[in-house]
Tab-separated table of C-alpha atoms in Angstrom:
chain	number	residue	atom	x	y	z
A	233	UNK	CA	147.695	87.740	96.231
A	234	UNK	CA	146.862	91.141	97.768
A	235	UNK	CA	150.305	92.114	98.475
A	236	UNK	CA	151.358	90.415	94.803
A	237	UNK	CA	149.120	93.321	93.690
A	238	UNK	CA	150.275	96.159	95.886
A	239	UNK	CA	153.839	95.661	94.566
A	240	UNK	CA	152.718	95.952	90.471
A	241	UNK	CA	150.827	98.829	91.856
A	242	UNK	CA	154.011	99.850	93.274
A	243	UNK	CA	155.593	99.120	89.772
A	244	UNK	CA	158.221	96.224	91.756
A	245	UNK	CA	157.112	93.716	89.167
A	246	UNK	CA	159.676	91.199	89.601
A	247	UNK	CA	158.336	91.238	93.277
A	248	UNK	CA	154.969	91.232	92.098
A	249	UNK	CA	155.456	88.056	90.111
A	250	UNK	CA	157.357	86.216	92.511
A	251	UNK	CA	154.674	86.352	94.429
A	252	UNK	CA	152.101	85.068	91.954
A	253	UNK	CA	154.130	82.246	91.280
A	254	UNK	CA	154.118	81.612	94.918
A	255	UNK	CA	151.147	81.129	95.200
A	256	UNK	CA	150.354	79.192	91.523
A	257	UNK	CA	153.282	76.554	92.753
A	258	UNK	CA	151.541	75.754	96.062
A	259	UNK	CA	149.074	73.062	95.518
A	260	UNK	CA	146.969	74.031	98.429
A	261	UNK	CA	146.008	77.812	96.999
A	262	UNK	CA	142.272	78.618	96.607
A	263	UNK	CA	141.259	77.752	93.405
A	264	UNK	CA	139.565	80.596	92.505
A	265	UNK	CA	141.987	82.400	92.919
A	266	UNK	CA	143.437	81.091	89.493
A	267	UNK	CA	141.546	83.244	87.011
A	268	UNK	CA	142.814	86.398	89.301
A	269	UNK	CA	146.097	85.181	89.493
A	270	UNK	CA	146.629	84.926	85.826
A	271	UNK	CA	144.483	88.233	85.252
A	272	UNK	CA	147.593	89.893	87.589
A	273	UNK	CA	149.788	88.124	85.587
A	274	UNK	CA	148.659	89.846	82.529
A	275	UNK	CA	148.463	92.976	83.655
A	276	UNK	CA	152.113	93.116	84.906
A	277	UNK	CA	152.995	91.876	81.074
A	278	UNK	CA	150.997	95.224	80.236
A	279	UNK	CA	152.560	97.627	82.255
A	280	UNK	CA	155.613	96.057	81.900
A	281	UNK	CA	155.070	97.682	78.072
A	282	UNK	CA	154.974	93.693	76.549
A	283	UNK	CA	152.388	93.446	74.829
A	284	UNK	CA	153.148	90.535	72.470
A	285	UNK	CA	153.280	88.762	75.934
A	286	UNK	CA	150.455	89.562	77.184
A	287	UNK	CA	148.188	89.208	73.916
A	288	UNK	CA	148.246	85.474	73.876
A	289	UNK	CA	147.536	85.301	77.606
A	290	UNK	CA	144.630	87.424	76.968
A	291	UNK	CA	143.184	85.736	74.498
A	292	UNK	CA	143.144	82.796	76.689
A	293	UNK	CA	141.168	84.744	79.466
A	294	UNK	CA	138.797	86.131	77.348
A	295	UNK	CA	137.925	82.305	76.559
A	296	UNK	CA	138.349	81.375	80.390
A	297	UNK	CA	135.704	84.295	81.663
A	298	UNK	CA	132.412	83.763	82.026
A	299	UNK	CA	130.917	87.019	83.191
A	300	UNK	CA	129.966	89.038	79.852
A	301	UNK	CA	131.286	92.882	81.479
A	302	UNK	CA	134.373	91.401	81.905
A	303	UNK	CA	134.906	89.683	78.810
A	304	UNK	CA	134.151	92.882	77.608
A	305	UNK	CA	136.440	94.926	79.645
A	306	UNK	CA	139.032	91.803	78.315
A	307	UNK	CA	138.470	92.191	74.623
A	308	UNK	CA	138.821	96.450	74.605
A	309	UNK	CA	142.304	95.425	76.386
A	310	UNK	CA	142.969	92.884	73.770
A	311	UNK	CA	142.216	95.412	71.127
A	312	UNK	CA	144.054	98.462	72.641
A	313	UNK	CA	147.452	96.192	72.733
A	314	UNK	CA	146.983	95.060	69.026
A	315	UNK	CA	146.400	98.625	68.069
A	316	UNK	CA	149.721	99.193	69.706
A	317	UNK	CA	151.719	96.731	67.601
A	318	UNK	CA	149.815	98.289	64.685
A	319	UNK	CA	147.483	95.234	64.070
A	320	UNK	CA	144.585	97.393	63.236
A	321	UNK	CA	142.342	95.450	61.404
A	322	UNK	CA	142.529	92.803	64.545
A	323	UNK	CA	141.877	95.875	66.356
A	324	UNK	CA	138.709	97.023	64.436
A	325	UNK	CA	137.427	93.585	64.619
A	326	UNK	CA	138.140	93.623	68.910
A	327	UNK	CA	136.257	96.874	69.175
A	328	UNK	CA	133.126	96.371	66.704
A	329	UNK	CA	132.865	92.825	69.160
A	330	UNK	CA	132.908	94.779	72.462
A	331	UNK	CA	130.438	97.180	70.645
A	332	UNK	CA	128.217	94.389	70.446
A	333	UNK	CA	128.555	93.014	73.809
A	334	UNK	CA	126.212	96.421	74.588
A	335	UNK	CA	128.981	97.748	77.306
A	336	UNK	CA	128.388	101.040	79.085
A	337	UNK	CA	128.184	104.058	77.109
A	338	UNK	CA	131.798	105.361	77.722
A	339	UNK	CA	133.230	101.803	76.612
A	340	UNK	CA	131.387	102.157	73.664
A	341	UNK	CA	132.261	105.859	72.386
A	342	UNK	CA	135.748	104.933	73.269
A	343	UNK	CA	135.520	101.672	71.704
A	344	UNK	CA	134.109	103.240	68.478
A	345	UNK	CA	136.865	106.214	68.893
A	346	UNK	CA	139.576	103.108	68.652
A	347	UNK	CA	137.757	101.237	65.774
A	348	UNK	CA	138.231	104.741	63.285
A	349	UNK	CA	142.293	104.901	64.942
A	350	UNK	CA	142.489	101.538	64.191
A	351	UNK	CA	141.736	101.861	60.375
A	352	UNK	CA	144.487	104.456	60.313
A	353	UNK	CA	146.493	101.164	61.153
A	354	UNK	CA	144.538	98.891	59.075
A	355	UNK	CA	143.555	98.094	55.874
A	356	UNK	CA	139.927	98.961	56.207
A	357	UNK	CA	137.280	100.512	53.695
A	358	UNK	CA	137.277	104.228	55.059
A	359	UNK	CA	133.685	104.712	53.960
A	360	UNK	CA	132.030	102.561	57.039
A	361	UNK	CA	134.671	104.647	59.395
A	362	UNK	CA	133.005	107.834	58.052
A	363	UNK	CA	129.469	106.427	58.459
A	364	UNK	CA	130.355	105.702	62.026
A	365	UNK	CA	131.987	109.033	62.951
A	366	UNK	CA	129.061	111.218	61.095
A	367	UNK	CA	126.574	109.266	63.224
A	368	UNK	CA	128.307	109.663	66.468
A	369	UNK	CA	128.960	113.881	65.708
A	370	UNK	CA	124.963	113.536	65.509
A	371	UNK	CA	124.599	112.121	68.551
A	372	UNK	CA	123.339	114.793	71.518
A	373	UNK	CA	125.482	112.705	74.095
A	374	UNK	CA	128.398	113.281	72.078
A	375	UNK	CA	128.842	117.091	72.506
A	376	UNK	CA	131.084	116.903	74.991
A	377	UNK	CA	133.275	113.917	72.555
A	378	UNK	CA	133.012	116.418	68.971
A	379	UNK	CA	136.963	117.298	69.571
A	380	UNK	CA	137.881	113.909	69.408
A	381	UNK	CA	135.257	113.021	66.404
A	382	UNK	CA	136.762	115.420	64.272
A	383	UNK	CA	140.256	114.256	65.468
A	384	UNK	CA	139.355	110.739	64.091
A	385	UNK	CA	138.310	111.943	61.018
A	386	UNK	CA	140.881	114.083	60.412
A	387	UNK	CA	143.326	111.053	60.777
A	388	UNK	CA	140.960	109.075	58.279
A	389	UNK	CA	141.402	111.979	55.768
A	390	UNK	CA	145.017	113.004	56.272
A	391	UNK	CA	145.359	109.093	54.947
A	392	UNK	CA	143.801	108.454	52.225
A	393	UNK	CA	145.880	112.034	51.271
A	394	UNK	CA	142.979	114.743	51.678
A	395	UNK	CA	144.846	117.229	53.542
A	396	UNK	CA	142.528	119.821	53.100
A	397	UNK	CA	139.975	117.870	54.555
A	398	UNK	CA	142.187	116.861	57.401
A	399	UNK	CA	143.073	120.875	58.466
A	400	UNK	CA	139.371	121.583	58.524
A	401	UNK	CA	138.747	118.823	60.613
A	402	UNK	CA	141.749	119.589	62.753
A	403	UNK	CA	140.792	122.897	62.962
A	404	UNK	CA	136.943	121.895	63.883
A	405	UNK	CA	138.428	119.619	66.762
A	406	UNK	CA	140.075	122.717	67.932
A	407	UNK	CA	136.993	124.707	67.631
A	408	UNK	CA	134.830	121.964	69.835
A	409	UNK	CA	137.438	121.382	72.293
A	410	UNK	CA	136.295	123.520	75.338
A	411	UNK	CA	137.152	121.464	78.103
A	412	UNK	CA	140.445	118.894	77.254
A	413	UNK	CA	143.220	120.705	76.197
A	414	UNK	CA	145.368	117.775	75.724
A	415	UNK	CA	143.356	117.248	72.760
A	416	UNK	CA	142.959	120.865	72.073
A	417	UNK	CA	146.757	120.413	71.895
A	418	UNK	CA	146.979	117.716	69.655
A	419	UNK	CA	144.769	118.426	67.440
């Protein structure tokens, strides 16, 4: 399993999965090691830049795992790869779920960053996106996040055809940027 692992690490996937089907084939393999196994499996479907592959083996994880932090962790994957193939409103309804599954704080900004990208994707109502980013640009803790906020809601604007909105925004994400100039960048 371990050296399954090192080669997707290693980005040899074909190795990688010859290996996990090793070990699926023999009868004799630790049965715990099943859940792990197909977890690997996943990822390698991930990396491997399939995501249509990899969302219905996902979804049948996310059912399989027990443990809540994972499931979690599961379902923010799940939602990333259907904001990928521009499925936003599954997206939005991924990322308000792992909102509610009370993960740690970064999950959750980043979580609630995705939901507003994935309306730009979706077919949403704009005004509960708004709500959402106004309350997190309140938010003390968030300081260090405004770029990004105002990024978001720039998107949001620059879509429902207020540009003028969208440059100020741009331009505040500019202004708060500090630190990341990758978004300082892109914004």
């Amino acid at each position: 399993y371990w050296i399954a692992r090192s080669y997707s690490a290693m980005g040899d996937f074909s190795e990688a999965g010859n290996y996990l089907k090793l070990i699926m084939e023999d009868d004799k393999h630790p049965k715990d090691l099943d859940l792990p196994i197909e977890l690997s499996q996943t990822d390698i479907l991930i990396k491997q830049k399939k995501p249509t592959e990899a969302i219905p083996k996902l979804e049948k994880l996310i059912e399989k795992t027990k443990k809540k932090k994972t499931r979690a962790r599961l379902k923010y994957i799940l939602a990333q790869l259907y904001l990928e193939i521009d499925e936003g409103d599954k997206a939005m309804k991924l990322f308000a779920e792992v909102i509610k599954m009370n993960p740690p704080y970064e999950m959750a900004f980043s979580a609630k960053i995705n939901m507003a990208k994935s309306f730009l994707s979706g077919s949403e109502n704009s005004e509960k996106i708004r709500k959402m980013l106004a309350k997190l640009l309140k938010d003390d803790k968030n300081i260090d996040y405004q770029d990004q906020i105002y990024y978001v809601l720039a998107g949001v604007d620059f879509k429902e055809g207020k540009e003028k909105e969208a440059v100020k925004n741009y331009r505040n994400s500019v202004n708060k940027s500090i630190s990341n100039q990758n978004q300082k960048a892109l914004s």
